[in-house]
Short mmCIF file of C-alpha atoms in Angstrom, two decimals:
data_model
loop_
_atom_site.label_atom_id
_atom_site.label_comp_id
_atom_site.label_asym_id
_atom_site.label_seq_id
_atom_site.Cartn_x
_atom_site.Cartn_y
_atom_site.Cartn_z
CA UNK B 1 -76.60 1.95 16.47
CA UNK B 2 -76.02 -1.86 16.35
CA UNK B 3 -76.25 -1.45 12.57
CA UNK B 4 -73.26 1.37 12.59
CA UNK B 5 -71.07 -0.98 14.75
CA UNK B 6 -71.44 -3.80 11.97
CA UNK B 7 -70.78 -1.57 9.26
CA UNK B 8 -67.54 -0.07 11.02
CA UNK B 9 -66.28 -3.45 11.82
CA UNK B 10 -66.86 -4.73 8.56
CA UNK B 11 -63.96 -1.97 7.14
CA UNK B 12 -60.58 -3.56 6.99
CA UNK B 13 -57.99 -1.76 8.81
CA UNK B 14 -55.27 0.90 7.43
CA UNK B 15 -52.18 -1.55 6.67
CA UNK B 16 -49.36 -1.23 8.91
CA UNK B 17 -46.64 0.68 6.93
CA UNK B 18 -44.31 -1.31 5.22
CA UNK B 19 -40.29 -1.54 6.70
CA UNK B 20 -37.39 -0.06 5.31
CA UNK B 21 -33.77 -1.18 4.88
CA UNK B 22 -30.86 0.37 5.73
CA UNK B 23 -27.30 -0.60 4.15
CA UNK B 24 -23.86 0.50 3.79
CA UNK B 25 -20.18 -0.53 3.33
CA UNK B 26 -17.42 0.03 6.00
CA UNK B 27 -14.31 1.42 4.56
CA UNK B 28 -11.13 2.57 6.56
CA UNK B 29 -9.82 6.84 5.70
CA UNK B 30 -7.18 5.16 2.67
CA UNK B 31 -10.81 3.57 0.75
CA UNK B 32 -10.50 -0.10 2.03
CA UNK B 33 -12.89 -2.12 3.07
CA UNK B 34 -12.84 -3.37 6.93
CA UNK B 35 -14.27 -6.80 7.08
CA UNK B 36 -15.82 -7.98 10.69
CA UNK B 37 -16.36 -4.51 11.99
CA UNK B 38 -19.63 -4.78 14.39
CA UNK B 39 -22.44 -2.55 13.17
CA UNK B 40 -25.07 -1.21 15.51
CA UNK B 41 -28.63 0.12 14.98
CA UNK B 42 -30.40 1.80 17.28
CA UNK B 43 -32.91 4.86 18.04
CA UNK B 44 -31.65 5.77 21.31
CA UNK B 45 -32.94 2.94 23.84
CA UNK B 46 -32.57 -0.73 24.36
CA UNK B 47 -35.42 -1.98 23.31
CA UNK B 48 -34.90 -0.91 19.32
CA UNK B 49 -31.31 -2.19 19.03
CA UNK B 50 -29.89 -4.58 16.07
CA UNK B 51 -26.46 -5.55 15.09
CA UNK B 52 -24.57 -7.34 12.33
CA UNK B 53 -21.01 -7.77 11.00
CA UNK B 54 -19.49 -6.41 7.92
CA UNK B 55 -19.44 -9.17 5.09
CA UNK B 56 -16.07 -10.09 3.15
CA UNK B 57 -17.10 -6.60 0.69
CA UNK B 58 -17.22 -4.50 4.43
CA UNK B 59 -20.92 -4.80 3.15
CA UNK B 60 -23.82 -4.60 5.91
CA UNK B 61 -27.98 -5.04 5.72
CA UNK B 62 -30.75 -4.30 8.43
CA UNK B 63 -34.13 -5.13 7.30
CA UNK B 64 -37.18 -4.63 9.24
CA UNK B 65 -36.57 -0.79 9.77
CA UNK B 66 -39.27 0.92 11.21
CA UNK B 67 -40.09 4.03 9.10
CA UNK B 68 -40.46 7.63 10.55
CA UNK B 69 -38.21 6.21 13.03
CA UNK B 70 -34.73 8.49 13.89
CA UNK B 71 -31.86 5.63 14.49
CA UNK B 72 -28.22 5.71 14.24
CA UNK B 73 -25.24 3.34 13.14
CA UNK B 74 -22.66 3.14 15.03
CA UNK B 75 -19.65 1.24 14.03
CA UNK B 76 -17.09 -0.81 15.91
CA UNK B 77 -13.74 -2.10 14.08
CA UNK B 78 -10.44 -3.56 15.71
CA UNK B 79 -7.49 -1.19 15.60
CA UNK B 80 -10.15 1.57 14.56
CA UNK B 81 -12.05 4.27 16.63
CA UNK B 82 -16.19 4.33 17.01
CA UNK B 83 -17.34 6.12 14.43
CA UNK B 84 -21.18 6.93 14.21
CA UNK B 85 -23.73 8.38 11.77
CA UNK B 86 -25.89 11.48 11.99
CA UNK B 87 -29.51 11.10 12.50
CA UNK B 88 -30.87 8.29 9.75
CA UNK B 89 -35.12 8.32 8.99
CA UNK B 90 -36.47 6.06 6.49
CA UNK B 91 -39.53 5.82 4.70
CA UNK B 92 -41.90 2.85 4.02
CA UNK B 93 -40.01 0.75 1.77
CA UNK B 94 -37.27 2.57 1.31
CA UNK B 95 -33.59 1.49 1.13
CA UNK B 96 -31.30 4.22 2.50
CA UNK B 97 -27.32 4.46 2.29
CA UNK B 98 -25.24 5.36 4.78
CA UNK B 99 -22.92 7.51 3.26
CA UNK B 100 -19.51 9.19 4.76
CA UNK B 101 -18.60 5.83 6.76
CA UNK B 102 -14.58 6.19 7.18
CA UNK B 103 -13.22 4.58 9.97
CA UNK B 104 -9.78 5.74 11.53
CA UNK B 105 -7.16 3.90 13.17
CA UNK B 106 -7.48 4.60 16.90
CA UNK B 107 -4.74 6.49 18.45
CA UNK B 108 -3.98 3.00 20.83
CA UNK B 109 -2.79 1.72 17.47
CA UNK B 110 -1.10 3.99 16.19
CA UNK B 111 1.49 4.63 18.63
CA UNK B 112 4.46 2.79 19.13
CA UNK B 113 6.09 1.96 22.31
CA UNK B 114 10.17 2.76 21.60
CA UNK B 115 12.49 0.02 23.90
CA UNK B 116 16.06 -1.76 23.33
CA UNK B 117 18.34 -0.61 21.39
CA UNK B 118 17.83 0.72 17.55
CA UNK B 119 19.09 -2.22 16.37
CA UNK B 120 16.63 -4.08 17.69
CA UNK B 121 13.71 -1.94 16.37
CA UNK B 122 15.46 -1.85 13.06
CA UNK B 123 15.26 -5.18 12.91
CA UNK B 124 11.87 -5.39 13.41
CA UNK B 125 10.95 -2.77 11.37
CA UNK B 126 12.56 -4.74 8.43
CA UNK B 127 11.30 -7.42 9.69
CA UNK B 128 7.66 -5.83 8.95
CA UNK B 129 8.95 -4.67 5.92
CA UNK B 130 9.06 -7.82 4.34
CA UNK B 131 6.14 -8.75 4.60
CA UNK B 132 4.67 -5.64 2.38
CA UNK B 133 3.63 -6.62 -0.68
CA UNK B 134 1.97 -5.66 -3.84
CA UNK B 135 -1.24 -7.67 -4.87
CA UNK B 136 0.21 -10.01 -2.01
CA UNK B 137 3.75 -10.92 -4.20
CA UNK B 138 5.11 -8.24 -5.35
CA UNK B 139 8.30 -7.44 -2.72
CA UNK B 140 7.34 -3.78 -1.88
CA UNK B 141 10.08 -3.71 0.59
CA UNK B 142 11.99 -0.22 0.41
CA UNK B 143 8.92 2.06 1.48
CA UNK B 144 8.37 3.39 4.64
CA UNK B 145 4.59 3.98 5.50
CA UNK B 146 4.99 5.45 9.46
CA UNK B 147 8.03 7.65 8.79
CA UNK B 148 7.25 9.32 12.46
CA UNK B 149 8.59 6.38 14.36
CA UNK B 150 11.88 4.71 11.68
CA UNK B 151 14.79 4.73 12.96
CA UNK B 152 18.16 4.44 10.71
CA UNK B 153 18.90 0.90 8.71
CA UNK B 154 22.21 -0.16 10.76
CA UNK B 155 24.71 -1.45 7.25
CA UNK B 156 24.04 -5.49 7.54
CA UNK B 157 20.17 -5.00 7.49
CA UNK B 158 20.77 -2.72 4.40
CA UNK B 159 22.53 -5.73 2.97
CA UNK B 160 20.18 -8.13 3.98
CA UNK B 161 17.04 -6.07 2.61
CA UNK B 162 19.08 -5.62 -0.59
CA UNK B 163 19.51 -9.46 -1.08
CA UNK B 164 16.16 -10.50 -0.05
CA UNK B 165 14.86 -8.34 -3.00
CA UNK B 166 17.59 -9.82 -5.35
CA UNK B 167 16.41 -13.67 -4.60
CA UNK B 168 12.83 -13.14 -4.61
CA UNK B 169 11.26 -15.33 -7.03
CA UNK B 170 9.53 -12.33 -8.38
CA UNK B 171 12.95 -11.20 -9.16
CA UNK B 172 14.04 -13.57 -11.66
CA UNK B 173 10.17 -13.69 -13.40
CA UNK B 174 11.07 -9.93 -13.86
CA UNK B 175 14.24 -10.83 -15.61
CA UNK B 176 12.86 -13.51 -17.58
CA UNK B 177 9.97 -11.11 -18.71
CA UNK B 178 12.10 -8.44 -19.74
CA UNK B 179 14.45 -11.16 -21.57
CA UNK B 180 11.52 -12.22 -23.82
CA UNK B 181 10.96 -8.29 -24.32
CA UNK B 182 14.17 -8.08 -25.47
CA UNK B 183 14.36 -11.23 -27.24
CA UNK B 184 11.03 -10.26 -29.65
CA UNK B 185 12.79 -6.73 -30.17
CA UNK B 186 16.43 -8.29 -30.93
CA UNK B 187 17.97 -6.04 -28.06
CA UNK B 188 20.76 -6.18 -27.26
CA UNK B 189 22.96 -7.59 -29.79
CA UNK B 190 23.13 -11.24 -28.78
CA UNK B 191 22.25 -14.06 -31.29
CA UNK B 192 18.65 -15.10 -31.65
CA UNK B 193 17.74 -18.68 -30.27
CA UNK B 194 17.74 -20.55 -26.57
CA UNK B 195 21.24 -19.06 -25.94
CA UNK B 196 20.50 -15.74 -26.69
CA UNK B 197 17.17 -15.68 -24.91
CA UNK B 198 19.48 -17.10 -21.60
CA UNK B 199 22.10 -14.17 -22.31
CA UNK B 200 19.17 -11.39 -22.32
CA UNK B 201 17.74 -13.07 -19.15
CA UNK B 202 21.24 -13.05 -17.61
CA UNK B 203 21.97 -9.42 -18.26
CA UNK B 204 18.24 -8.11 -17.08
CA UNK B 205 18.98 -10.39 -13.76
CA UNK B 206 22.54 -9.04 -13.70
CA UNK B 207 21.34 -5.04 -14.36
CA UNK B 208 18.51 -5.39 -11.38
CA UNK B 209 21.21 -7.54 -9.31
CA UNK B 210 23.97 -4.73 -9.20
CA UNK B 211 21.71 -2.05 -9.01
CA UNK B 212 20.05 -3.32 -5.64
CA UNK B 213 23.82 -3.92 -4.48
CA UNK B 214 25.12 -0.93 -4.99
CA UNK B 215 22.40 1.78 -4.88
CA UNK B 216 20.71 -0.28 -1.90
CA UNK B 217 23.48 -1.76 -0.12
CA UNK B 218 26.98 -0.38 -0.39
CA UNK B 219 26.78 2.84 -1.24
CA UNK B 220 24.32 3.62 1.34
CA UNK B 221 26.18 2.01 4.07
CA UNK B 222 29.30 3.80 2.80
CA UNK B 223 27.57 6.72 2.64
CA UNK B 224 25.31 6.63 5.58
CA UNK B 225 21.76 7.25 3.48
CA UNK B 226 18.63 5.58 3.59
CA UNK B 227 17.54 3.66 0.11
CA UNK B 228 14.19 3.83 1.04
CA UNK B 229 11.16 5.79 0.21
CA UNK B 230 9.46 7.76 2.55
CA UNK B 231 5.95 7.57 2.04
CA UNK B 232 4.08 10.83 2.05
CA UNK B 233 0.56 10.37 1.76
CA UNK B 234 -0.87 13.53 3.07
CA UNK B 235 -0.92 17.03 1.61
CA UNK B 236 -2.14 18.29 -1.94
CA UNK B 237 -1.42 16.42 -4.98
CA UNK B 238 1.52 18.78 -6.31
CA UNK B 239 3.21 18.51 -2.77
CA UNK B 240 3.20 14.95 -2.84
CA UNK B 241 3.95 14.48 -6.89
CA UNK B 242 6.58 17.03 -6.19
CA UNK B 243 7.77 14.90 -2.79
CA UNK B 244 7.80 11.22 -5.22
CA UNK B 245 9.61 12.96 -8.21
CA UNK B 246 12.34 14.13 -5.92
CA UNK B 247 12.79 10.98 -3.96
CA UNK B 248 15.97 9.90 -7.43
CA UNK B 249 17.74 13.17 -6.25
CA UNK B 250 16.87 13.47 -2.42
CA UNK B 251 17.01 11.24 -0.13
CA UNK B 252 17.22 10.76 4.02
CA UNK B 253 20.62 10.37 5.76
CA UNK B 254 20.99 7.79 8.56
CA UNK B 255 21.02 11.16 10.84
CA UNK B 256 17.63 11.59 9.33
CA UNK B 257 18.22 14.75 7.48
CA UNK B 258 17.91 15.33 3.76
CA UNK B 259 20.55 15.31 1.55
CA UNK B 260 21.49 14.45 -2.23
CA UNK B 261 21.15 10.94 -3.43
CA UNK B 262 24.25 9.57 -4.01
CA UNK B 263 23.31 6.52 -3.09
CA UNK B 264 20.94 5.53 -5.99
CA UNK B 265 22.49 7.68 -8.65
CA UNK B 266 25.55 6.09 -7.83
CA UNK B 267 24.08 2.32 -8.04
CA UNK B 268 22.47 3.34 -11.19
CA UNK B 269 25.51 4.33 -12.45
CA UNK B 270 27.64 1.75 -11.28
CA UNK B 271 25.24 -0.90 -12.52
CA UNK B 272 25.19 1.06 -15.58
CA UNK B 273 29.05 0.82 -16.13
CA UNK B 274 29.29 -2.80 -15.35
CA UNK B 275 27.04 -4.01 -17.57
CA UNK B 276 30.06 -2.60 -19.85
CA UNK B 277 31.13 -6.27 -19.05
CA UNK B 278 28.74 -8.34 -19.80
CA UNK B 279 26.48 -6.85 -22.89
CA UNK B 280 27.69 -7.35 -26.16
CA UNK B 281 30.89 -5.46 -27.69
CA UNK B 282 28.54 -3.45 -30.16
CA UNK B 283 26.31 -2.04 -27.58
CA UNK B 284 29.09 -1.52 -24.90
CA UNK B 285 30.62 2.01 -24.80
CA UNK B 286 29.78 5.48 -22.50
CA UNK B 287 26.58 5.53 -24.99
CA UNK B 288 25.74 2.35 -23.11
CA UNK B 289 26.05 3.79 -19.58
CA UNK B 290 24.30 7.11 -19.69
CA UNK B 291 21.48 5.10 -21.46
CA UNK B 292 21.21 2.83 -18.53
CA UNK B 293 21.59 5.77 -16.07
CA UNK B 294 18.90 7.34 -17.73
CA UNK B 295 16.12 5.12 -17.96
CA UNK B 296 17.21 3.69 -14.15
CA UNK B 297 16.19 7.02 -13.63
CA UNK B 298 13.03 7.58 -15.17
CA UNK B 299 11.71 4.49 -13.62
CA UNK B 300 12.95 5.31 -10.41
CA UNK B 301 10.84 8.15 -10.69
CA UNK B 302 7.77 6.33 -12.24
CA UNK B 303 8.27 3.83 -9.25
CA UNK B 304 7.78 6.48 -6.85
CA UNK B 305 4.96 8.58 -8.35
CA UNK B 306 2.80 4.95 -7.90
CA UNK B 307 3.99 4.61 -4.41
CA UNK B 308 2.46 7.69 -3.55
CA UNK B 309 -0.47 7.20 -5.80
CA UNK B 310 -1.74 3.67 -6.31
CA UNK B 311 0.55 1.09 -4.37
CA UNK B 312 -0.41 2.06 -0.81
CA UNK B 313 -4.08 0.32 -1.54
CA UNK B 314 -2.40 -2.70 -2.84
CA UNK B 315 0.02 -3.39 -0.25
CA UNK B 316 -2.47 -5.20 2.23
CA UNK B 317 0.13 -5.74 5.17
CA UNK B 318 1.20 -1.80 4.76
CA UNK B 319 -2.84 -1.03 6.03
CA UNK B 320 -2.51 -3.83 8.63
CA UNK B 321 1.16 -3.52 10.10
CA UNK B 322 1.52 0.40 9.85
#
């Protein structure tokens, strides 16, 4: 007996089984990533509970899982409602994923408490406005992201919009880009050389200048429209193609109905005719103007189609402010 009591001690024991990981990367319902959001472990009682913080990436780690263990994540974000995983079990060593993490805004955030007068929130719409920008620089300033709660652009803050995008430094590096298009291709017809390049920089400044004016500015206010674009982004792809394409041809009245863009087909236009007075004589003429007109047009359009596609997710303080 004492003999089978030496032998049994003498055989090492079974190895406990080896921890797994679990990981995962915290995205908001549009794709981005939420940075800081508090990520909790558990398996239903306190003892068993871990958290950590989404990294810079919206990237998050536990190690030390125990395997054949059933835990959740649940995850905590500012501005976002809990969301929480379905039943997670790893095995020894493994690394599992959560997958399906989408975290959406809570409904505390997005409401929006109407007072004063609609001056004053159209002011501070704008005001939020212009701060959205592409890649962080690029003035992104006539698209509306919560088109539940506008309210109409009173004249002076459609002039004041319109001239903040005319000033914008991005503005004239725009014109001076297009200028050194021109200038390599020789169009228009002004001489080659430093004063030629500052005439084809001129013109591009002057075509974007009077555009914004008139298609953002006057008209509209004449005309009582909105010159900004409503962002959809909800619905199938062909409704919302079919909603950016029309934007050039449709637009919102200050009484908030839709009605035909006069507004930016008349800017175009009217920026087309000037430039009538500045181009050179060979290229002026109506050739000149329904040229214009028509490629204002087409990248009106283009514009639009990426606003409903692409820009959203580059517009940081659009996710943030709306």
């Amino acid at each position: 007996m004492a003999e089978q009591t030496a032998q049994a001690q003498a055989i090492p024991a079974a190895p406990d089984a080896q921890p797994g990981h679990i990981t995962g990367t915290v995205v908001d319902t549009y794709g981005d990533v939420v940075v800081g959001a508090t990520v909790v472990l558990d398996d239903g009682t306190i003892t068993d509970q871990k958290s950590v913080i989404s990294d810079d990436n919206g990237f998050f780690q536990f190690a030390g899982v125990k395997p054949g263990v059933a835990y959740h994540v649940t995850i905590h974000g500012k501005d976002f409602a809990d969301w929480k995983s379905q039943e997670i079990v790893v095995k020894p060593g493994d690394f599992a994923t959560v997958a399906g993490i989408q975290l959406k805004l809570s409904e505390a955030s997005t409401s929006v408490t109407v007072y004063g007068d609609n001056l004053q929130i159209a002011t501070e719409q704008i005001q939020v406005a212009e701060h959205q920008r592409v890649l962080g620089f690029i003035p992104n300033f006539y698209v509306v992201y919560d088109s539940e709660n506008v309210v109409p652009m009173p004249a002076k803050l459609k002039f004041k919009l319109a001239f903040k995008v005319a000033v914008d430094p991005v503005s004239f590096a725009a014109a001076a880009f297009l200028g050194t298009v021109d200038q390599a291709s020789n169009s228009p017809n002004y001489p080659q050389g430093w004063a030629g390049f500052g005439e084809r920089v001129g013109a591009r400044y002057a075509d974007g200048f009077t555009d914004i004016l008139f298609g953002g500015a006057i008209l509209p206010a004449l005309l009582h429209q909105d010159p900004r674009y409503y962002y959809q982004g909800t619905g199938t792809t062909s409704s919302r193609l079919k909603h950016a394409l029309a934007y050039p041809f449709i637009c919102k009245g200050d009484n908030g109905k839709l009605q035909p863009n006069y507004s930016t087909i008349g800017g175009d236009l009217v920026s087309a005719g000037l430039a009538n007075l500045y181009y050179p004589p060979s290229n002026r003429g109506i050739g000149l103007v329904f040229t214009n007109l028509a490629v204002g047009t087409a990248e009106r359009g283009l514009s639009t189609v990426l606003q409903e596609f692409v820009l959203r997710r580059l517009t940081p303080r659009a996710k943030k402010d709306n």
